[in-house]
Coordinates of C-alpha atoms in Angstrom, one line a residue:
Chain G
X25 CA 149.0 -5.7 92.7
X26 CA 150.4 -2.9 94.4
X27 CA 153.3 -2.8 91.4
X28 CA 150.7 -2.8 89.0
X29 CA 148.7 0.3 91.0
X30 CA 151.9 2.3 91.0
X31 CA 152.8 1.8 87.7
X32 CA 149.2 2.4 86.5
X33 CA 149.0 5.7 88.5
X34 CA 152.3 7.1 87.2
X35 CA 151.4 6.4 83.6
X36 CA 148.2 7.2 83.3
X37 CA 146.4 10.4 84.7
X38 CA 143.7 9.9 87.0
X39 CA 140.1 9.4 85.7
X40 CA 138.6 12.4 86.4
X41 CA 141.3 14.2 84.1
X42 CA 140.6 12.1 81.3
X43 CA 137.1 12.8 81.9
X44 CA 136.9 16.7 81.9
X45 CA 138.8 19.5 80.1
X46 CA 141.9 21.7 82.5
X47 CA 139.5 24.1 83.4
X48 CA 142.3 26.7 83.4
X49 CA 142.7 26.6 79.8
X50 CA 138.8 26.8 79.5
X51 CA 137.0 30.3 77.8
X52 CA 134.4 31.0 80.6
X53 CA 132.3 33.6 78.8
X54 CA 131.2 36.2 81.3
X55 CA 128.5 38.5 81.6
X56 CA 127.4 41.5 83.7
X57 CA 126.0 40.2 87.5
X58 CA 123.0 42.1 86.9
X59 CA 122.3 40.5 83.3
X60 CA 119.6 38.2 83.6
X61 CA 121.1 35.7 81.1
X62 CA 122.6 32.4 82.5
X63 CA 122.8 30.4 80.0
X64 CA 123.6 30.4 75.9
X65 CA 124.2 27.9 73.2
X66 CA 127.2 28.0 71.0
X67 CA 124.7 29.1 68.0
X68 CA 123.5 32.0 70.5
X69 CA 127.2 32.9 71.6
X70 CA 128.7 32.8 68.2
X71 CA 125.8 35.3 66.7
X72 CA 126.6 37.3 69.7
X73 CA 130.1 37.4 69.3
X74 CA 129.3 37.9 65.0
X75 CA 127.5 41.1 65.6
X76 CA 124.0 39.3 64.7
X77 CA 122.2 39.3 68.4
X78 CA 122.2 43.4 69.3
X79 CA 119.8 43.2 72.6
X80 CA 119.5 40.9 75.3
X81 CA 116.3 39.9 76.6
X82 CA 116.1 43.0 79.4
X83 CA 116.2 45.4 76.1
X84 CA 119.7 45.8 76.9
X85 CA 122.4 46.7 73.7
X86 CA 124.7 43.6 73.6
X87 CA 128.5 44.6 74.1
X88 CA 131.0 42.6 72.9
X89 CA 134.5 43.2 74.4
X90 CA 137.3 41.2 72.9
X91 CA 141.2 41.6 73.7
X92 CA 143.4 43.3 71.7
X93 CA 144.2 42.5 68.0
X94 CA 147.8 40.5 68.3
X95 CA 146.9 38.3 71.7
X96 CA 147.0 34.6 72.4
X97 CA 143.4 35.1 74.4
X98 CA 141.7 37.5 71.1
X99 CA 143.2 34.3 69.0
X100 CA 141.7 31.6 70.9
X101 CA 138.5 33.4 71.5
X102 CA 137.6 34.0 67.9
X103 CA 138.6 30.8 66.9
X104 CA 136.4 28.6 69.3
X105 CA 133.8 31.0 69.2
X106 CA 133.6 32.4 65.5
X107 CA 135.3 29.7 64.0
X108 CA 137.3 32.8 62.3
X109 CA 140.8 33.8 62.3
X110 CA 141.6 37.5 63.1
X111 CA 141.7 38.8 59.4
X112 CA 138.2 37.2 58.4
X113 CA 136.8 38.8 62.1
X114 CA 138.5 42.2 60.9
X115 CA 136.7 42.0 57.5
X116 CA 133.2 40.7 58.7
X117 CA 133.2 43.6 61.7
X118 CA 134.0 45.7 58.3
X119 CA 131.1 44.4 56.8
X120 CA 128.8 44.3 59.6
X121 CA 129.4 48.0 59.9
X122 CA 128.8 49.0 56.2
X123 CA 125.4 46.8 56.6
X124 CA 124.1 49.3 58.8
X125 CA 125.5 47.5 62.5
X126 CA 126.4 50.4 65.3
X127 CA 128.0 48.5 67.7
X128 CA 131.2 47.2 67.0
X129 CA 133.4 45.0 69.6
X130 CA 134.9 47.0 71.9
X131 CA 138.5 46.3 73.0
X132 CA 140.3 45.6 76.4
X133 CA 144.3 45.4 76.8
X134 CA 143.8 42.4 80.0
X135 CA 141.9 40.0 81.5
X136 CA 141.8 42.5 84.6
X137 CA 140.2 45.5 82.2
X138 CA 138.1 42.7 80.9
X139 CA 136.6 41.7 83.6
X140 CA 136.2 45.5 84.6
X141 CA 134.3 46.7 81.5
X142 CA 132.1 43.7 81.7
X143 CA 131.2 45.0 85.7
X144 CA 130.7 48.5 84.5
X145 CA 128.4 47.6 81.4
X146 CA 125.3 45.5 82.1
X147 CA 125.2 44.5 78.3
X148 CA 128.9 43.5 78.3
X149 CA 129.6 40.1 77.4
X150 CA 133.3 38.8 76.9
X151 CA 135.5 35.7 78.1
X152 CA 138.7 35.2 80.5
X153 CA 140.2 32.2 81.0
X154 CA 138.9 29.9 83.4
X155 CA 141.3 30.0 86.4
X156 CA 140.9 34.3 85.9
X157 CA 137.1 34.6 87.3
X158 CA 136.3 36.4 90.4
X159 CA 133.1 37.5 91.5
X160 CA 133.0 40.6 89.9
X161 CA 131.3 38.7 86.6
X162 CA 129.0 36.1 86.6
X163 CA 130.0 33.3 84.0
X164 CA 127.4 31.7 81.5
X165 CA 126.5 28.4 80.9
X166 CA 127.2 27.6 77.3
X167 CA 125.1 24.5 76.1
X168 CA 124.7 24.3 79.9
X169 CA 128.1 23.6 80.8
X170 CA 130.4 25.8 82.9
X171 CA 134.5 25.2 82.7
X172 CA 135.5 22.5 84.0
X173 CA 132.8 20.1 83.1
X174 CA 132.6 17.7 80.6
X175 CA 132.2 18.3 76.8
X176 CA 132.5 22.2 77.6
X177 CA 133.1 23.5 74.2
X178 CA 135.6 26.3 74.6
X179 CA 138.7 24.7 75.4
X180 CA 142.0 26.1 74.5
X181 CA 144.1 23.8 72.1
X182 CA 140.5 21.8 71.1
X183 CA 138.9 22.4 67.5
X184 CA 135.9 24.7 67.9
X185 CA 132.4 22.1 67.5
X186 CA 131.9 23.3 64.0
X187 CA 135.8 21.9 62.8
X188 CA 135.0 18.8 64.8
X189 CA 131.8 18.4 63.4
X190 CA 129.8 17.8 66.0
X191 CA 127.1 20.4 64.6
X192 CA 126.5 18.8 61.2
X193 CA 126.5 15.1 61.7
X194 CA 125.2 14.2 64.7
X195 CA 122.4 17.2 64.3
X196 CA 121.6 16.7 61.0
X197 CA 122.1 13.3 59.7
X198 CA 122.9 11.4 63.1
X199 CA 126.2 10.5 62.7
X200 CA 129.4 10.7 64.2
X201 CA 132.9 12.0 62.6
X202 CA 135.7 9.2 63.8
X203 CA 137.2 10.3 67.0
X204 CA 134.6 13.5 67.1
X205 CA 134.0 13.8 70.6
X206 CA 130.5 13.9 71.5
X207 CA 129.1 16.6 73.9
Chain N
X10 CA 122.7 65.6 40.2
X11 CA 123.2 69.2 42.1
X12 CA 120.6 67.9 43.9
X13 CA 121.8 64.9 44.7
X14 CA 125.0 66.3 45.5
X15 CA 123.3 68.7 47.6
X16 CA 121.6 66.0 49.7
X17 CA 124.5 63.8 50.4
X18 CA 126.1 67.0 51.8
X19 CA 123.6 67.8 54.2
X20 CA 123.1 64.2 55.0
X21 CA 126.6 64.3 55.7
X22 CA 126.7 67.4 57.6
X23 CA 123.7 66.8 59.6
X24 CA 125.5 63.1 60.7
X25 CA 128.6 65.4 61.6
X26 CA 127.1 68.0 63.4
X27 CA 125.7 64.8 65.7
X28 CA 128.1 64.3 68.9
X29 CA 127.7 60.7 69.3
X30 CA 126.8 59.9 72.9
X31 CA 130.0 59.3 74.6
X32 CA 131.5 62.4 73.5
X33 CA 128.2 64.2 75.7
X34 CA 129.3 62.4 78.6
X35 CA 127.3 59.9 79.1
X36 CA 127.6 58.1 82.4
X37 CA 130.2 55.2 83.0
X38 CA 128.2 54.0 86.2
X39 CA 127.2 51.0 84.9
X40 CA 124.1 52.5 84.0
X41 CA 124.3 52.0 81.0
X42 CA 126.8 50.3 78.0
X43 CA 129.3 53.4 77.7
X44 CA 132.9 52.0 77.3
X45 CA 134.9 51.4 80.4
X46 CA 137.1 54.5 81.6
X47 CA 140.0 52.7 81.2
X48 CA 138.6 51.1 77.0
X49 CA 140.0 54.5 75.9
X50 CA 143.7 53.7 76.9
X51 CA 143.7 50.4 74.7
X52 CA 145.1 50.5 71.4
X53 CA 143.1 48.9 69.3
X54 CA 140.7 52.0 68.9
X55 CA 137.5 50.4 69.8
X56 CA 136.5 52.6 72.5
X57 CA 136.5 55.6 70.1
X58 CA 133.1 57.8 69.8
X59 CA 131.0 55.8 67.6
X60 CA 130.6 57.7 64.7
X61 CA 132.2 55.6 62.4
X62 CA 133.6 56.8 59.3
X63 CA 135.0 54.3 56.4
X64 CA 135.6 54.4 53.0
X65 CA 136.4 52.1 50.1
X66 CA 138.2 52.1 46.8
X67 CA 138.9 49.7 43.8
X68 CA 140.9 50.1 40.8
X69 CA 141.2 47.5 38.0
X70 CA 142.5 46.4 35.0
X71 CA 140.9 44.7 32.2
X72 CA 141.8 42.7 28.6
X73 CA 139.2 41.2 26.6
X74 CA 139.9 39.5 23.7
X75 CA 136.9 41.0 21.0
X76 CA 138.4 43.0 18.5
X77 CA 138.9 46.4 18.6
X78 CA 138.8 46.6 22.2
X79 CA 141.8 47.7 24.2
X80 CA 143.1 46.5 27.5
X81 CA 142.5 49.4 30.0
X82 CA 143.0 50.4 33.4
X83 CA 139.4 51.7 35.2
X84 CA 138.9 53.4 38.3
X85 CA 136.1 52.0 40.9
X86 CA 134.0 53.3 42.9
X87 CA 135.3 56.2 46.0
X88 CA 132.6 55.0 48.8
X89 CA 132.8 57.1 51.2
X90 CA 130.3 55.9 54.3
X91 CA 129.7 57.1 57.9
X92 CA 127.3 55.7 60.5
X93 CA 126.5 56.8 63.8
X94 CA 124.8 55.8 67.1
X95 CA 122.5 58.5 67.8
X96 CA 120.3 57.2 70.9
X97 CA 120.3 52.9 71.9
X98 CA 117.4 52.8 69.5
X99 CA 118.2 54.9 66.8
X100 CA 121.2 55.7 64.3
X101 CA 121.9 56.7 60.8
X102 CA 124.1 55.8 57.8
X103 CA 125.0 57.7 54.6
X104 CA 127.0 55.8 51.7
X105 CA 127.8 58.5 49.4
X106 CA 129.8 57.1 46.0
X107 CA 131.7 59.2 43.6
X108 CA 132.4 57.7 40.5
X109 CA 133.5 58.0 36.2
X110 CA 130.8 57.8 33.9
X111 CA 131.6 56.4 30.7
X112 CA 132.0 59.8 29.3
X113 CA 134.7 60.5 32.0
X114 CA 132.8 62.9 34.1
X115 CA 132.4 62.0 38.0
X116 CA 128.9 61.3 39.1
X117 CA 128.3 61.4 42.7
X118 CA 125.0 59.3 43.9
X119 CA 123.3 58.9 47.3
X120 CA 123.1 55.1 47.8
X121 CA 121.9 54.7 50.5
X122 CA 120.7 57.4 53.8
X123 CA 119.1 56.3 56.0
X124 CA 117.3 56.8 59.6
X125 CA 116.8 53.4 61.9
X126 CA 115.0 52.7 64.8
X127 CA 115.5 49.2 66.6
X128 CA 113.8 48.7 69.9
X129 CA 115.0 45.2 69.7
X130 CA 116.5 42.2 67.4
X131 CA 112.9 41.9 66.7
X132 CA 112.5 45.0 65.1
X133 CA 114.4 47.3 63.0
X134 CA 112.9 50.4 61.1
X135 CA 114.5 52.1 58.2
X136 CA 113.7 55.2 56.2
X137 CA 114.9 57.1 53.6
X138 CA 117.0 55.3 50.5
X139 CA 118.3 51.2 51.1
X140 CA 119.3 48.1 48.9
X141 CA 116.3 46.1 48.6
X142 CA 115.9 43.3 50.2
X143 CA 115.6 40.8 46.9
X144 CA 117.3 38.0 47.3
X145 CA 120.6 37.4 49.3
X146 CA 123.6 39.2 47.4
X147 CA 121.7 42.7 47.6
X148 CA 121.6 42.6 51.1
X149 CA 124.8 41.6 52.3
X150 CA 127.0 43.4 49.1
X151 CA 126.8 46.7 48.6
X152 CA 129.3 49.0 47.1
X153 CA 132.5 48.3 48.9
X154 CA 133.7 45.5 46.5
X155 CA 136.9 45.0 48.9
X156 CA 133.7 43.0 50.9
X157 CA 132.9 41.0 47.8
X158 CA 135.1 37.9 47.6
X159 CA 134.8 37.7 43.2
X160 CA 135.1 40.8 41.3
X161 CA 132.0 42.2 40.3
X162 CA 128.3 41.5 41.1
X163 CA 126.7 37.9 39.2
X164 CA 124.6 39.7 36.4
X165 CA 121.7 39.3 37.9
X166 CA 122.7 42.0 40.9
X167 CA 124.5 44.5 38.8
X168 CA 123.6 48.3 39.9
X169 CA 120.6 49.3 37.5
X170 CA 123.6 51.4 36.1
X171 CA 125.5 48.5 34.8
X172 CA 123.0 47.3 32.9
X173 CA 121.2 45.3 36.3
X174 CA 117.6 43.8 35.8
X175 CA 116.3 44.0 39.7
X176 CA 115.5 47.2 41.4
X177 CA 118.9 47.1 43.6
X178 CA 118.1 50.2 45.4
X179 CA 114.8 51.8 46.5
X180 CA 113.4 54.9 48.1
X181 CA 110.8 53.9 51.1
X182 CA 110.0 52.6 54.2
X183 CA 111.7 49.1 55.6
X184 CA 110.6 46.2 58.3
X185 CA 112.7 43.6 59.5
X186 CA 113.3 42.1 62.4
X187 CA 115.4 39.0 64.1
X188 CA 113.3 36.1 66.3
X189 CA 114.9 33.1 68.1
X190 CA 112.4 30.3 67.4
X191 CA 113.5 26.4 68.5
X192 CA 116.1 25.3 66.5
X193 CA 116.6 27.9 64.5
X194 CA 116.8 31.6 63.7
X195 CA 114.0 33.6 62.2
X196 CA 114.8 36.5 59.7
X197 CA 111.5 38.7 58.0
X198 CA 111.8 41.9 55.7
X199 CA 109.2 44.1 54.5
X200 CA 109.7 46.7 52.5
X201 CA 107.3 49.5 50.9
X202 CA 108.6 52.3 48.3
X203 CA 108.4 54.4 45.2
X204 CA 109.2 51.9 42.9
X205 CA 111.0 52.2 39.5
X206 CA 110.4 53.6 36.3
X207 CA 112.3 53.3 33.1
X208 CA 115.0 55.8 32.2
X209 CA 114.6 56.1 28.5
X210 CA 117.5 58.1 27.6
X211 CA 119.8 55.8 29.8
X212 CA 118.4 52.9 28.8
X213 CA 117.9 51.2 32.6
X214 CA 115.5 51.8 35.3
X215 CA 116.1 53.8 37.5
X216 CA 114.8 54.0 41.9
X217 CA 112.1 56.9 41.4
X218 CA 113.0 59.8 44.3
X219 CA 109.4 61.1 43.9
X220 CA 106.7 58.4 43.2
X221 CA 105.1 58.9 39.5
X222 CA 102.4 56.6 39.5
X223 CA 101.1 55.9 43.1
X224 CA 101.6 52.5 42.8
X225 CA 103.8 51.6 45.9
X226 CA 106.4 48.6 45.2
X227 CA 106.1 46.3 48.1
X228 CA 109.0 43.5 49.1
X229 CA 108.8 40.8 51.4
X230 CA 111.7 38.6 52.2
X231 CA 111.9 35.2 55.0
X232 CA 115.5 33.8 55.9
X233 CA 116.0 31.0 58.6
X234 CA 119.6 30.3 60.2
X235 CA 119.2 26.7 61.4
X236 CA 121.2 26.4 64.6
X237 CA 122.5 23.1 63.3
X238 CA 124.6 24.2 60.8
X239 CA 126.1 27.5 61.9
X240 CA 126.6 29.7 58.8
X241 CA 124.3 28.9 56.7
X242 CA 121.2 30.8 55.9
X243 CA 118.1 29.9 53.6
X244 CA 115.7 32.3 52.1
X245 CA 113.3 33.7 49.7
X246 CA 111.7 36.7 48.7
X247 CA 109.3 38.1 46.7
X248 CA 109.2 42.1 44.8
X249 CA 106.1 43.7 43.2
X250 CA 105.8 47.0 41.4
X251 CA 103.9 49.0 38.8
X252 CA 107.1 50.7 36.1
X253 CA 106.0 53.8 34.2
X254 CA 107.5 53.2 30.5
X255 CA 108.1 56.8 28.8
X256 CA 104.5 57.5 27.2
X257 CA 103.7 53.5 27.0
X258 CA 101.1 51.3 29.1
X259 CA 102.6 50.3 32.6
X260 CA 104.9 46.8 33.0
X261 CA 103.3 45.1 36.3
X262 CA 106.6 43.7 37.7
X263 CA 107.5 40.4 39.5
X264 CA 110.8 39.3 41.3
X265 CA 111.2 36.4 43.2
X266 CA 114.4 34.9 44.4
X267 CA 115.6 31.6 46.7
X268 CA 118.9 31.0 48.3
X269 CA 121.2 29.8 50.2
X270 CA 124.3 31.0 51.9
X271 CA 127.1 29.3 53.8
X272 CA 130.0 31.0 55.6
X273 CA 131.9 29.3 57.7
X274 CA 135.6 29.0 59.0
X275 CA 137.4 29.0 55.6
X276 CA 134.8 28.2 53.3
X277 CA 131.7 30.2 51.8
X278 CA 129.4 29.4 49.3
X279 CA 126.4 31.0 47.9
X280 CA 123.5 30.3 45.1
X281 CA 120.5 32.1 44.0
X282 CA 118.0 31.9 41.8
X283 CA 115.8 34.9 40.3
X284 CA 112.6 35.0 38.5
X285 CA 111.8 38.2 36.5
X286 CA 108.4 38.4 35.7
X287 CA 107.3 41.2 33.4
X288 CA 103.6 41.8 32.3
X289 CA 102.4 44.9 30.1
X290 CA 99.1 45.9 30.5
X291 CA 96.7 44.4 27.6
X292 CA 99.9 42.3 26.7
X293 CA 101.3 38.7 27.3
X294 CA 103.4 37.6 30.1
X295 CA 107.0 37.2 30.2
X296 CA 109.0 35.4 32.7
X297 CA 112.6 35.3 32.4
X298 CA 115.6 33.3 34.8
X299 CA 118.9 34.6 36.3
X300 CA 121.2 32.4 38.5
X301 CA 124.6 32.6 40.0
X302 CA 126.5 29.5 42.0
X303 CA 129.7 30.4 43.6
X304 CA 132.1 29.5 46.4
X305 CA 135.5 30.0 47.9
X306 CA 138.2 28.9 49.9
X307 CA 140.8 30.1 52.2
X308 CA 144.3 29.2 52.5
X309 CA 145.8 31.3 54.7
X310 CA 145.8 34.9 52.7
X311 CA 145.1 33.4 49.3
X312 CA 140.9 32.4 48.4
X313 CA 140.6 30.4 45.2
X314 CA 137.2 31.1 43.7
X315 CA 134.8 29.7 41.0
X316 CA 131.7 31.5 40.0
X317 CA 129.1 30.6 37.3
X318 CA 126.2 32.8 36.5
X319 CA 123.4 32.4 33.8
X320 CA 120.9 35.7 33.1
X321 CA 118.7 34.8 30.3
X322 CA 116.5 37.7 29.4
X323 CA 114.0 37.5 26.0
X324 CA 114.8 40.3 23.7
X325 CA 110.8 41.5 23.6
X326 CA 110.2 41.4 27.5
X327 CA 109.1 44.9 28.4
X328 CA 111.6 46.8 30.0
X329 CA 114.3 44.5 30.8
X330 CA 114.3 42.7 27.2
X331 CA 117.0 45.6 26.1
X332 CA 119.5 44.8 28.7
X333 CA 122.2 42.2 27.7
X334 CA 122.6 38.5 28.7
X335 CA 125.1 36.8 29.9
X336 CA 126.3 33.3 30.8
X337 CA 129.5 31.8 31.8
X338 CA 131.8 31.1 34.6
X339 CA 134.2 33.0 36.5
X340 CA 137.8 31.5 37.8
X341 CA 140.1 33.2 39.8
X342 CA 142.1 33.9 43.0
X343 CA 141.6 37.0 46.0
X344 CA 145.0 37.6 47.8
X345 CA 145.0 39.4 51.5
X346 CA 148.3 40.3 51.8
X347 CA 148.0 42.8 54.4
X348 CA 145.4 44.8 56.5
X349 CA 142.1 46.2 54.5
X350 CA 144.0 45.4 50.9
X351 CA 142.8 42.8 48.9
X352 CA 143.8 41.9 45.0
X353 CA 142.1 39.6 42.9
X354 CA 142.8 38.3 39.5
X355 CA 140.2 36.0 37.2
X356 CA 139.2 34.6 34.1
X357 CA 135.7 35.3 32.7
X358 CA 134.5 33.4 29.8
X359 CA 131.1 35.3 29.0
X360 CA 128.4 34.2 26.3
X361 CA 124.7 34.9 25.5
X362 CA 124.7 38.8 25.3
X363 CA 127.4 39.7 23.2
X364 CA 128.0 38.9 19.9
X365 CA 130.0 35.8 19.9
X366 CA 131.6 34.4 23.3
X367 CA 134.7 36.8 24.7
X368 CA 137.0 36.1 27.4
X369 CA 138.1 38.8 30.0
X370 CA 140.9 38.7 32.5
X371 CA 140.2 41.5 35.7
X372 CA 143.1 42.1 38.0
X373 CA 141.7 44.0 41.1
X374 CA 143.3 46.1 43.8
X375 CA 140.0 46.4 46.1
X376 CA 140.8 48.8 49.5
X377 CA 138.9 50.0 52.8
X378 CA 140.4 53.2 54.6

């Protein structure tokens, strides 16, 4: 018995890891303390992030703030969140602006400036990863989940919800993909 | 035109002379959304004063195979567009393009100029001169083609210049707004302004600066983006108007359009369907049809496409029965191979309107600066 314990915990990680995402290579998307939103669904997060939501619901301007063009954090960001690699963002923010659209994301060079902008601007709303919050920012809930929990959708290294399908079948003709997790 | 030119200038210069509101110092207190002292050190530029500035060019070459007709370089449109933040609620655009004529001289038109105020995603007011909102591809093209994935507009979109059916621009007064409703987004559009009237000596109608016959054209326009399926976007809308016709009776005018849109990770597809409806006074009805399907993917830098567009228009409809038809599908392939620089080549095979079915090959070098 106690063989088979030992072998059982050297091979296999505990439960709980199975169970939940690293929260450390979790987006938490972060907002202003003083903005009054808590929580956003991944439909709500990816318009914001795609230009398409411009005020939150205290009349403030919605400010994106991504990383610079080129880094690991931008890369993952617009993937999980915009389903989009960086020369399709490039192109829609393009188009966004020749529609008309004023506001284009702003840009930070680290997690530190991130999470400074996002303090200074009360309609700031951009992402660190999980294990670089402090209480400077508040983090949102997205599809009510913070990092660390379960079926939290913006996890480094997992397809966005859209690649796994999670939106279309189960949503829409309630199904599941093979080996799609669901949330 | 001096006119015109003379507009766009001003425009211009009046959307110049405006500091935007950073560069008058406004407060970094978190007060309000200024950029972050330190946004201004980071490379990528986004912290710049937000009077944007951008401009777009496209060059092309072309070989049919009709007799008679030569292969031939042609130079696109110079768009030259700049947009600015004037207050949280209010900013302006101008979209000023220069382009040949078939004679070879350069005409320079004011596309679009216009004055917005959006207290919220809920509302957004426009005045002065906009694409109307008919349909899908006339809201979310304009005249940057490096935006457009296929070169050139489906028929049915062309710029009234081309030899376009629809009313693609208008001079007026806009509506639209944004609201979140369960399960879905909500998108509305209304839209009042001068209208057309036919250009006799051109031969195409033309957006009427100055209204001729009172008769205000009115557009409305409903789009949902179901949160289920992120990317894609249904809609419909419907156009009315009175067109003058050069010393004839007035054509009462109908457009409605339905579509759907889907853009998502490396795939987009759209289709859209118009029906022109065309009615002179004491006269019969006409109704005509124009369609396009088309979709795309992305491998890495290279986008295969497939288009195929149908614009049937009877030869005695009022108005629009002197334009050509045109029918046939479009094959090709857009390559990003760096930056804002995008080439595509394809294959038209186009019927209907001409005198016996051609084929076309376009090779397109489509920029942004």
């Amino acid at each position: 018995m106690v063989a088979v314990a030992i072998a059982l915990a050297t091979v296999a990680p505990p439960l709980g890891a199975q169970s939940g995402p690293d929260p450390t290579r979790a987006l938490a998307i972060i907002v202003n303390r003083a903005n009054p939103v808590e929580r956003l669904s991944s439909a709500d997060l990816r318009r914001a992030f795609l230009l398409q939501r411009q005020r939150w619901p205290d009349g403030r301007k919605v400010t994106v703030v991504l990383r610079e063009e080129g880094q690991a954090e931008r890369t993952e960001a617009l993937a999980l969140i915009c389903g989009m690699g960086e020369a399709e963002y490039a192109r829609y923010v393009r188009q966004e602006i020749f529609r008309g659209n004023v506001n284009p994301p702003r840009t930070v060079r680290s997690a530190e400036n991130m999470r400074l902008f996002v303090f200074n601007a009360p309609g700031a709303i951009g992402y660190v990863h999980a294990d670089e919050i402090d209480s400077t920012v508040r983090v949102v809930r997205v599809d009510g989940r913070l990092p660390g929990d379960v079926g939290y959708p913006l996890v480094v290294g997992r397809p966005s919800r859209a690649r796994r399908g999670d939106w279309l079948f189960p949503r829409v003709f309630g199904l599941q993909r093979p080996g799609a997790e669901r949330p | 035109m001096r006119a015109v030119l003379s507009l766009a200038l001003a425009g211009a210069a009046v959307l110049l002379a405006v500091p935007p509101a950073e560069a008058q110092g406004a407060p970094a207190d978190g007060t309000d959304d200024s950029p972050h002292p330190l946004a201004h050190l980071d490379a990528g530029g986004d912290g710049a004063p937000r009077l944007l500035v951008q401009g777009f060019g496209d060059v092309e070459w072309m070989s049919v195979d009709a007799p008679g007709t030569p292969s031939t370089f042609r130079l696109g449109q110079l768009v030259c567009f700049v947009s600015s933040r004037l207050t949280d609620d209010v900013s302006a655009l101008a979209e000023v393009v220069v382009e040949l004529d078939p004679g070879g001289n350069f005409m320079t038109d004011v596309e679009r100029l216009l004055l917005t105020y959006s207290p919220g995603d809920y509302l957004s007011l426009r005045v002065g001169r906009y694409h109307t909102g008919i349909g899908y591809y006339n809201t979310a093209f304009h005249h940057g083609t490096y935006f457009e994935t296929i070169a050139g507009r489906p028929a049915v979109f062309a710029f009234e210049d081309e030899g376009g059916p629809l009313p693609v621009h208008e001079v007026g007064l806009s509506a639209s707004g944004r609201l979140q409703v369960p399960g879905m987004r909500l998108e509305y559009t209304t839209e009042v302004g001068n209208g057309q009237r036919w250009n006799a000596s051109a031969g195409y109608i033309t957006p009427t600066l100055v209204d001729s016959n009172g008769t205000k054209a009115v557009n409305v326009g409903l789009a949902i983006e179901p949160d289920a399926v992120p990317g894609l976007r249904l809609g419909a809308s419907s156009y009315r108007d009175r067109v003058d016709d050069a010393g004839r009776a007035p054509v009462a005018t109908r457009y409605d359009a339905a579509f759907l849109a889907y853009r998502h990770e490396a795939f987009e597809a759209r289709a859209e369907m118009v029906w022109l409806h065309h009615r002179r006074e004491g006269d019969r009805a006409f109704a005509n049809q124009g369609f396009y399907i088309e979709a795309a993917r992305r491998f890495g830098a290279v986008r295969p496409y497939v288009r195929y567009e149908r614009l049937r228009l009877a030869p005695d409809t009022p108005l629009v029965g002197r334009l050509l038809s045109v029918s046939g599908p479009t094959l090709g392939v857009r390559y990003d191979p760096m930056g804002p620089v995008a080439v595509k080549a394809q294959y038209e095979h186009l019927g209907d309107g001409v005198p016996s079915a051609v084929n076309r090959f376009r090779l397109q070098l489509a920029f942004a600066f």
